[in-house]
PDB file of C-alpha atoms in Angstrom:
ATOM      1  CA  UNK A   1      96.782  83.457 116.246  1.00 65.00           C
ATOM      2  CA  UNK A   2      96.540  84.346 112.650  1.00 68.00           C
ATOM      3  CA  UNK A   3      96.017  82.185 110.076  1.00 93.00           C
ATOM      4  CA  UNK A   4      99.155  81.544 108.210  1.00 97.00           C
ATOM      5  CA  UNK A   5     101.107  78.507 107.571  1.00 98.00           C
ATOM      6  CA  UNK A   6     104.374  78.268 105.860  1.00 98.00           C
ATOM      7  CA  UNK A   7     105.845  75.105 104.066  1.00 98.00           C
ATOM      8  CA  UNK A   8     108.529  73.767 104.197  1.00 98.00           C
ATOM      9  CA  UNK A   9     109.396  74.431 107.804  1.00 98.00           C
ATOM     10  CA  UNK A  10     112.898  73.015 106.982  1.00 98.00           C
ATOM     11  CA  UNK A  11     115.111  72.504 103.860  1.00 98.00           C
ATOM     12  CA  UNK A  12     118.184  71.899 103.440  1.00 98.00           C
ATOM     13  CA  UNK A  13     119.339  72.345  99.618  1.00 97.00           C
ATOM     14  CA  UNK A  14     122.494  72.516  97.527  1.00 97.00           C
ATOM     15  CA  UNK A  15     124.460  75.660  95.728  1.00 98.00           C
ATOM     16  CA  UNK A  16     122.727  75.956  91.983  1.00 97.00           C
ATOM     17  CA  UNK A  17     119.528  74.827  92.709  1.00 97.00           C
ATOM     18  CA  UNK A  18     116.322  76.271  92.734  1.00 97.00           C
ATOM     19  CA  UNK A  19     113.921  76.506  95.901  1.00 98.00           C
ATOM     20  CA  UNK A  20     110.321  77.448  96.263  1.00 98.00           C
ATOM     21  CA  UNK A  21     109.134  78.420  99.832  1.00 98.00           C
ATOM     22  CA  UNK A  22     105.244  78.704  99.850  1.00 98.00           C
ATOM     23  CA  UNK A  23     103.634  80.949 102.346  1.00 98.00           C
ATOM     24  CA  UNK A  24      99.535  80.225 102.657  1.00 98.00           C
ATOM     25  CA  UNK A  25      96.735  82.386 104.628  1.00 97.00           C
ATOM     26  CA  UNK A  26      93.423  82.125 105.592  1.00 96.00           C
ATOM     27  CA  UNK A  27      92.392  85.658 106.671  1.00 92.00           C
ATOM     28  CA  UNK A  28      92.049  87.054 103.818  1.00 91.00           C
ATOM     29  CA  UNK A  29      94.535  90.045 104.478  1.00 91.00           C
ATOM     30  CA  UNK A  30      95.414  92.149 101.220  1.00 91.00           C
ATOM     31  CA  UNK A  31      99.176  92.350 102.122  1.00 91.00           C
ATOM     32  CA  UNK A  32     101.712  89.243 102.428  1.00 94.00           C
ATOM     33  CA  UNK A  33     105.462  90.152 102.798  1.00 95.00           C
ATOM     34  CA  UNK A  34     108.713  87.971 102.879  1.00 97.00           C
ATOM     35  CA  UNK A  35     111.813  88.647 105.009  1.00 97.00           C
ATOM     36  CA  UNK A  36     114.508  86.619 105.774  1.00 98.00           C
ATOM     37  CA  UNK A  37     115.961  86.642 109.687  1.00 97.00           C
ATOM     38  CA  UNK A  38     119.625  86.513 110.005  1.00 94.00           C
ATOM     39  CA  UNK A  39     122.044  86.900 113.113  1.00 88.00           C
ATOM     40  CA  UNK A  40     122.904  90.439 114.217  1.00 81.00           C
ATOM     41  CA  UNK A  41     120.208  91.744 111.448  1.00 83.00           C
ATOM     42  CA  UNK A  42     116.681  92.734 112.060  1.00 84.00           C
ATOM     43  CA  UNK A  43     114.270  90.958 110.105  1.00 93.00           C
ATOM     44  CA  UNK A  44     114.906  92.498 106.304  1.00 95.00           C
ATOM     45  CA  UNK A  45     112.256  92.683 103.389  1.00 94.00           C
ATOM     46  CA  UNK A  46     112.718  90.780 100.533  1.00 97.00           C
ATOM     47  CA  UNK A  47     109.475  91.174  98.531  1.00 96.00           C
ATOM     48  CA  UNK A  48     105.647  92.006  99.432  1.00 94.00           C
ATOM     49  CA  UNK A  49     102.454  92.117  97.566  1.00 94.00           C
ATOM     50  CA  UNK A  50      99.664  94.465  98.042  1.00 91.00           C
ATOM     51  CA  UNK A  51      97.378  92.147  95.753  1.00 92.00           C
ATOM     52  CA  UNK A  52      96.905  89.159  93.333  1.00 95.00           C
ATOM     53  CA  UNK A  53      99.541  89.793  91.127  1.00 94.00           C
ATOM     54  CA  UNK A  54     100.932  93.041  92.625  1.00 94.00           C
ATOM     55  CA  UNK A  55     104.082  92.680  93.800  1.00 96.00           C
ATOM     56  CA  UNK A  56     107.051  94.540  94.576  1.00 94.00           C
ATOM     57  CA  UNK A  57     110.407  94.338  95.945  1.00 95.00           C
ATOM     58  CA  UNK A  58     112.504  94.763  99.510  1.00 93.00           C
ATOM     59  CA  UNK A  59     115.131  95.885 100.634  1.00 91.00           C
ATOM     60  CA  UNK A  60     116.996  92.670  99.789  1.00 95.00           C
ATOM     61  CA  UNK A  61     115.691  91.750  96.462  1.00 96.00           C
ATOM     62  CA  UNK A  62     118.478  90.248  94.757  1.00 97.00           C
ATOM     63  CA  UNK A  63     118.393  86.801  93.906  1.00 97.00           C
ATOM     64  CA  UNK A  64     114.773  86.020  94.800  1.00 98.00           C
ATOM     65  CA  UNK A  65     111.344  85.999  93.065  1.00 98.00           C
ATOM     66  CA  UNK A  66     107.906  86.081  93.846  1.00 98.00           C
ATOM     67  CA  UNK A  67     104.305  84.913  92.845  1.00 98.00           C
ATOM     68  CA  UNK A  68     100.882  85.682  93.875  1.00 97.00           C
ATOM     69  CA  UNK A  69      98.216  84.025  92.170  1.00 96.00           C
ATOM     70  CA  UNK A  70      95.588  83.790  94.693  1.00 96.00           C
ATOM     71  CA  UNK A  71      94.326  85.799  97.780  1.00 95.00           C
ATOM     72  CA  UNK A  72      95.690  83.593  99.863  1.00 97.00           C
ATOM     73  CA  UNK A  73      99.047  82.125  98.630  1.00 98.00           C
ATOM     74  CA  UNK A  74     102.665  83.926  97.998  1.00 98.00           C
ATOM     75  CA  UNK A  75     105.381  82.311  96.820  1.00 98.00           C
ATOM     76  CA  UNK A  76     109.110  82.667  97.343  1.00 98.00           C
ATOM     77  CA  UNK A  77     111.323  81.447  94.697  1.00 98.00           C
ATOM     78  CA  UNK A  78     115.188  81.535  94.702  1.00 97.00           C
ATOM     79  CA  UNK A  79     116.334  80.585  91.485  1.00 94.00           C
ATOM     80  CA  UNK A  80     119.898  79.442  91.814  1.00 97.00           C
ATOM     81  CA  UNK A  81     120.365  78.974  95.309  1.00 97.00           C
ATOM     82  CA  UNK A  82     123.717  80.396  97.164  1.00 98.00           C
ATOM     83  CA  UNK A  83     125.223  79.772 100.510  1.00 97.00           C
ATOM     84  CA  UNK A  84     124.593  83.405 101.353  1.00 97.00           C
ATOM     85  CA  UNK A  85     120.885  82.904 100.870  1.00 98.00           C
ATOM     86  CA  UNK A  86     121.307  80.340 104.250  1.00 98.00           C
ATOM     87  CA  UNK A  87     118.798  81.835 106.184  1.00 98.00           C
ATOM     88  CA  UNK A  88     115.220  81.595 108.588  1.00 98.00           C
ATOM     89  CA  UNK A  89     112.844  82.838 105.985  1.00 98.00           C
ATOM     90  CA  UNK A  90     109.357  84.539 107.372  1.00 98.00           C
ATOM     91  CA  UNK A  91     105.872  85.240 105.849  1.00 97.00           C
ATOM     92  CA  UNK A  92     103.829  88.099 107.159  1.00 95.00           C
ATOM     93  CA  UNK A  93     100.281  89.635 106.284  1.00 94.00           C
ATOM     94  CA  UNK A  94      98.121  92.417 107.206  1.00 89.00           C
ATOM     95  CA  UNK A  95      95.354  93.696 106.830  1.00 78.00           C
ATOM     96  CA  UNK A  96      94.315  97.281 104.502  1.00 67.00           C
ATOM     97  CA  UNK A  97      97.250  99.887 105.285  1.00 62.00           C
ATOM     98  CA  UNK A  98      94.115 102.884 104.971  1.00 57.00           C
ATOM     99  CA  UNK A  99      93.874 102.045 108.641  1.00 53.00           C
ATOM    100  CA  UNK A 100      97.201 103.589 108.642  1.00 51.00           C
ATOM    101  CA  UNK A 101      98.253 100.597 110.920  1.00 59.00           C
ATOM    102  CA  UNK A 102     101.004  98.588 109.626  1.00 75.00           C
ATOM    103  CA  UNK A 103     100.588  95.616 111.966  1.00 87.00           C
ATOM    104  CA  UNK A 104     102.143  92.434 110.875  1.00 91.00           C
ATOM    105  CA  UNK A 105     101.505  89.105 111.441  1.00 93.00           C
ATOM    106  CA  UNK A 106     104.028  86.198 110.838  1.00 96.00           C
ATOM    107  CA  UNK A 107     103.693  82.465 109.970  1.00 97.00           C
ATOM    108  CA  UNK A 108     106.500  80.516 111.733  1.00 97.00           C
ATOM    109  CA  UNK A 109     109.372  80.348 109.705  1.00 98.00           C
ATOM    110  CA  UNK A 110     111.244  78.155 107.071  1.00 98.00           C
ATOM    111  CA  UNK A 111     114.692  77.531 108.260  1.00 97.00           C
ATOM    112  CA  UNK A 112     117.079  77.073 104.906  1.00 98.00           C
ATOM    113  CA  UNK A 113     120.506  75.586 104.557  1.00 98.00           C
ATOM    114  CA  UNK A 114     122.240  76.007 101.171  1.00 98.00           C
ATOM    115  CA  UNK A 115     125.200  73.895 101.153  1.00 97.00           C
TER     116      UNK A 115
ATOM    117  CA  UNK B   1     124.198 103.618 110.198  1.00 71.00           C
ATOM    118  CA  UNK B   2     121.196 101.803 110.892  1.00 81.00           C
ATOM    119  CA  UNK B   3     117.600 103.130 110.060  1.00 90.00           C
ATOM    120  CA  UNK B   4     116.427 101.421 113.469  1.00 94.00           C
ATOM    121  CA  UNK B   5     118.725 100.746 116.264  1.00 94.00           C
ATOM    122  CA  UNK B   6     118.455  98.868 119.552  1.00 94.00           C
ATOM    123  CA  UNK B   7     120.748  97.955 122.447  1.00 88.00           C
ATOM    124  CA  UNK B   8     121.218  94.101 121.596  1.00 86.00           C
ATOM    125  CA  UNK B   9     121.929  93.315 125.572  1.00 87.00           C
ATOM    126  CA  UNK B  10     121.528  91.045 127.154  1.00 93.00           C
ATOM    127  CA  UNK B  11     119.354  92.121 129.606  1.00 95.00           C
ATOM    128  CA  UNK B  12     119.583  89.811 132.826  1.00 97.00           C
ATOM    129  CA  UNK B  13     117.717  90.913 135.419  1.00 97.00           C
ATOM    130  CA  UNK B  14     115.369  89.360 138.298  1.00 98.00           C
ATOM    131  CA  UNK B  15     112.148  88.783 139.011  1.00 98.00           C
ATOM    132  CA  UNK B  16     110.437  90.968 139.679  1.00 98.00           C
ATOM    133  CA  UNK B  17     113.065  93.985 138.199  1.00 98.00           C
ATOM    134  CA  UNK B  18     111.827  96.665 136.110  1.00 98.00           C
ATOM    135  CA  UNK B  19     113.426  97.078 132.856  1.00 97.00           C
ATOM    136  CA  UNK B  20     113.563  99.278 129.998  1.00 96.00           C
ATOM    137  CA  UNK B  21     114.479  99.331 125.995  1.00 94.00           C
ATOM    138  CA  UNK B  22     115.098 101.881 123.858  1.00 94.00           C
ATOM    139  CA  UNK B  23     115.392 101.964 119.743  1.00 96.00           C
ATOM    140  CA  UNK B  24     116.290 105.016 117.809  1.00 96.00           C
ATOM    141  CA  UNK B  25     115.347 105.546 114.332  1.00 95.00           C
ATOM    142  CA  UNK B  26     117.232 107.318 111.774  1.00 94.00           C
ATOM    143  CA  UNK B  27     114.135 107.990 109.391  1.00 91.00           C
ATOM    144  CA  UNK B  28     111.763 111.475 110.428  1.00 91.00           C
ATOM    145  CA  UNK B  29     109.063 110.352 108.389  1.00 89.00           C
ATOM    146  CA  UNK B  30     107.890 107.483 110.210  1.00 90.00           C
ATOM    147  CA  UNK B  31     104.517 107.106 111.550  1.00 88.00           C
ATOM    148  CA  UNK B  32     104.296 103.887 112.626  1.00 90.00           C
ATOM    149  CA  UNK B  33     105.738 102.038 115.239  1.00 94.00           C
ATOM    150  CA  UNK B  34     105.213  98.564 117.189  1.00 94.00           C
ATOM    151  CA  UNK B  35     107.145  96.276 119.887  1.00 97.00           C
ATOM    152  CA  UNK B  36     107.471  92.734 118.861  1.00 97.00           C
ATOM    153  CA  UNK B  37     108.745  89.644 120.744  1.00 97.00           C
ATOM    154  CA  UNK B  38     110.514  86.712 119.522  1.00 97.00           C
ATOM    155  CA  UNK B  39     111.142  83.557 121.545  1.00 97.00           C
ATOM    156  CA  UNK B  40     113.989  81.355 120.933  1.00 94.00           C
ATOM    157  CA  UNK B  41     113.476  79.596 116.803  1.00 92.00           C
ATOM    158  CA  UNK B  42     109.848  81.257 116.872  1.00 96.00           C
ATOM    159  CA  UNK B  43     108.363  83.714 114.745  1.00 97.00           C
ATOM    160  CA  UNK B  44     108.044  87.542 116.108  1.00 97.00           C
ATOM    161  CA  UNK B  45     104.929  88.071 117.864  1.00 96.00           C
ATOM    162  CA  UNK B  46     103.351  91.810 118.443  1.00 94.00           C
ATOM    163  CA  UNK B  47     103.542  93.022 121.506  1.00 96.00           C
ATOM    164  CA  UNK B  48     102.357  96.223 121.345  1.00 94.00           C
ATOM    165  CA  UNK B  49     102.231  99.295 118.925  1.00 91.00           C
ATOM    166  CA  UNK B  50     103.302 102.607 119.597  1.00 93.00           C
ATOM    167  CA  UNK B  51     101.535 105.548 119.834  1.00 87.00           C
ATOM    168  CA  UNK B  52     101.740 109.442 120.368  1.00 87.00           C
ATOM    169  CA  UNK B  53     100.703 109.792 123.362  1.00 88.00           C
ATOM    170  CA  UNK B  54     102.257 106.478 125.164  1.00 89.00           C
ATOM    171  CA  UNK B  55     100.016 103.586 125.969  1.00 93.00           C
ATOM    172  CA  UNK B  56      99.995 101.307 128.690  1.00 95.00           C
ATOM    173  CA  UNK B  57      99.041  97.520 128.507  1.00 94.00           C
ATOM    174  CA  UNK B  58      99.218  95.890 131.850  1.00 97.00           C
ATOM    175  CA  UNK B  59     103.263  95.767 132.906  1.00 98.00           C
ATOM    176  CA  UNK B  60     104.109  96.776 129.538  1.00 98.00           C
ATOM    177  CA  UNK B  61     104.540 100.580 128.678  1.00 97.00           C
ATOM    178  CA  UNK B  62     105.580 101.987 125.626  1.00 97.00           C
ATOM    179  CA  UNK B  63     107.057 105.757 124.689  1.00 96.00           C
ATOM    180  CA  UNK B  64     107.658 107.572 121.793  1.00 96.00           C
ATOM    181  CA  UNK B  65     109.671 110.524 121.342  1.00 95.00           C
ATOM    182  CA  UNK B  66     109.599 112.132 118.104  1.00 94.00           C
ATOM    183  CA  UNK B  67     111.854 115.018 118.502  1.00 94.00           C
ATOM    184  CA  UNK B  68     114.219 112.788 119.505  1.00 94.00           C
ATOM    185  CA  UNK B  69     113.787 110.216 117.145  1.00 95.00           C
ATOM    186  CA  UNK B  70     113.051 107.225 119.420  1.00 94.00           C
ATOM    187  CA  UNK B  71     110.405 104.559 121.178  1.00 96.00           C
ATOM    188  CA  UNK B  72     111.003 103.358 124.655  1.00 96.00           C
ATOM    189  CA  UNK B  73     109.276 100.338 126.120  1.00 97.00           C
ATOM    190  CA  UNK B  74     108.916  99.721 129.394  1.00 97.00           C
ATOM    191  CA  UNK B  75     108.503  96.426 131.593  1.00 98.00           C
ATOM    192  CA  UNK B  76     107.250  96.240 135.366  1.00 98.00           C
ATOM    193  CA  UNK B  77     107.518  93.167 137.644  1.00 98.00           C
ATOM    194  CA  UNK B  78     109.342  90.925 135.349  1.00 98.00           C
ATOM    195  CA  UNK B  79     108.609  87.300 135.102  1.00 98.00           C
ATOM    196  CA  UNK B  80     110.227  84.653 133.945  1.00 98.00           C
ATOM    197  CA  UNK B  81     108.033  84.443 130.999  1.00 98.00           C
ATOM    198  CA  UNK B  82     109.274  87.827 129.474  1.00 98.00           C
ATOM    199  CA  UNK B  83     112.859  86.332 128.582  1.00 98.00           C
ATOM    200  CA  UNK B  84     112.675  87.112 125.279  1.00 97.00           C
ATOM    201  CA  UNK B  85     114.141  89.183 122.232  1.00 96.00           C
ATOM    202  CA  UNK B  86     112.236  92.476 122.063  1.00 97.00           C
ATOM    203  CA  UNK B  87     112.265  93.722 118.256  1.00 96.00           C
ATOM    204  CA  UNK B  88     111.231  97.350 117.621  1.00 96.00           C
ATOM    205  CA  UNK B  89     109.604  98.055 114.514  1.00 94.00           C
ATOM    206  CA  UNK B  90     109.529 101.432 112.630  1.00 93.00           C
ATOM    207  CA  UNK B  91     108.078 102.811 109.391  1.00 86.00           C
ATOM    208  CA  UNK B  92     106.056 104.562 107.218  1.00 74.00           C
ATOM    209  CA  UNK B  93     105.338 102.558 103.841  1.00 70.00           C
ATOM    210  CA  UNK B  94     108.070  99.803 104.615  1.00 77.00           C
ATOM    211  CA  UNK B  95     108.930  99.116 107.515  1.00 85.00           C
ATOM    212  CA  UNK B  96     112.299  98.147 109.167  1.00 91.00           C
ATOM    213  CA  UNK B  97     113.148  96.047 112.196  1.00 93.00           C
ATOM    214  CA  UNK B  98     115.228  96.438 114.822  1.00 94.00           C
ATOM    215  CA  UNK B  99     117.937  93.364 115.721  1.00 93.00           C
ATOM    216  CA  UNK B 100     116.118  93.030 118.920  1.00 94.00           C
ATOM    217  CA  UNK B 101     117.263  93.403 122.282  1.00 95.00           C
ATOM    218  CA  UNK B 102     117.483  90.161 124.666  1.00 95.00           C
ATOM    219  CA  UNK B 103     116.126  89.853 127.519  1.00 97.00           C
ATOM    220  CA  UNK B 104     116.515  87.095 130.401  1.00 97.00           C
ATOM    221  CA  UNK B 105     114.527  87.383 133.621  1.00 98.00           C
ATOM    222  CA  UNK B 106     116.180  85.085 136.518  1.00 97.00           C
ATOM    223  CA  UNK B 107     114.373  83.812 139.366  1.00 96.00           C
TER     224      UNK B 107
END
C-alpha cells in the first residue's frame, strides 16, 4: 500500500468555524489531490498540487483552501465551515504524469460532520 | 449530463456468476482510464487501468471502446470477496469518477 496517511480520520465541527485536514506522504510522488466523496456523486476534485507551492483548483473549489509547503504534506483548509461541506474527504498522490499514467493512490479518508 | 456515467446497481449475483459493468464518458479527449474498488467506509483502491487494446488480469477483464465512448469491465467466477463498489475513472489532465456501481456476490 502506498504511503499516505491522513489526519484527522474523524471530526465533527460546528457552522463558522474553520477546519484544517492534513494529508501526509512518504513516497515522494510530485502530485497530491483532494476530493471529497459524497452519496450518489463520484469522488469530485477539490484542489491538487503538482509541486511545493503549486497548486491549483477542482472542480469544486469553492469554499476551500490549500497549502503545500513540503514534498510530502498538503493541506486542506475550509475557512468557515458549512453544513454542505459535511462530507468523507480523500487525499490522493501519484507519481510524474510524463508517464502519461494518471494512477492515483488514496490515503483513507477523513469523515467530516459540520453541524 | 454526467462526464462519466455508470449503472449504480446493485449487482447481486452468485458465486461463481459472471458479471459485467459498463461506464460511458461524455468527454472524446480522454486518454486515460482505470477501474477502482471501494469497500464499505474505505478508500478506493485500483483495480485495474484501461487500455487500448483490453487487458486481462486473472478474472478481471477490462474493455474500452472509443468510438463509442465507453470502458467495460468484466468479472469471471465471482467470489464473495468482489462485493464491492466498482468506480470507473476517466480523464485526460483531470480526471473524473464515476458514482460506482455495487456489487454483491451471494453464496
Amino acid at each position: 500500500d502506498a504511503g499516505i496517511t491522513q489526519s484527522p480520520r474523524h471530526k465533527v465541527t460546528e457552522t463558522g468555524t474553520p477546519v484544517t485536514l492534513r494529508c501526509h506522504q512518504t513516497e515522494n510522488h510530485r502530485y497530491m489531490y483532494w476530493y471529497r466523496q459524497d452519496p450518489g456523486h463520484g469522488l469530485r476534485l477539490i484542489h491538487y498540487s503538482y509541486g511545493v507551492k503549486d497548486t491549483d483548483k477542482g472542480e469544486v473549489s469553492d469554499g476551500y483552501s490549500v497549502s503545500r509547503s513540503k514534498t510530502e504534506d498538503f493541506l486542506l483548509t475550509l475557512e468557515s465551515a458549512t453544513s454542505s461541506q459535511t462530507s468523507v474527504y480523500f487525499c490522493a498522490i501519484s507519481s510524474d504524469h510524463g508517464t502519461a499514467s494518471y494512477e492515483q493512490y488514496f490515503g483513507p479518508g477523513t469523515r467530516l460532520t459540520v453541524t | 449530463r454526467k462526464e462519466v456515467e455508470q449503472d449504480p446497481g446493485p449487482f447481486n449475483v452468485p458465486e461463481g456468476a459472471t458479471v459485467a459493468f459498463n461506464c460511458t464518458y461524455s468527454n472524446s479527449a480522454s486518454q486515460s482510464f482505470f477501474w477502482y474498488r471501494q469497500d464499505c467506509r474505505k478508500e478506493p483502491k485500483l483495480l485495474m487501468s484501461v487500455y487500448s487494446s483490453g487487458n486481462e488480469d486473472g478474472r478481471f477483464t477490462a474493455q474500452l471502446n472509443r468510438a463509442s465512448q465507453y470502458i467495460s469491465l468484466l468479472i469471471r467466477d465471482s467470489k464473495l470477496s468482489d462485493s464491492a463498489t466498482y468506480l470507473c475513472v476517466v480523464g485526460h489532465n483531470d480526471m473524473r469518477f464515476g458514482a460506482g456501481t455495487r456489487l454483491t456476490v451471494k453464496p
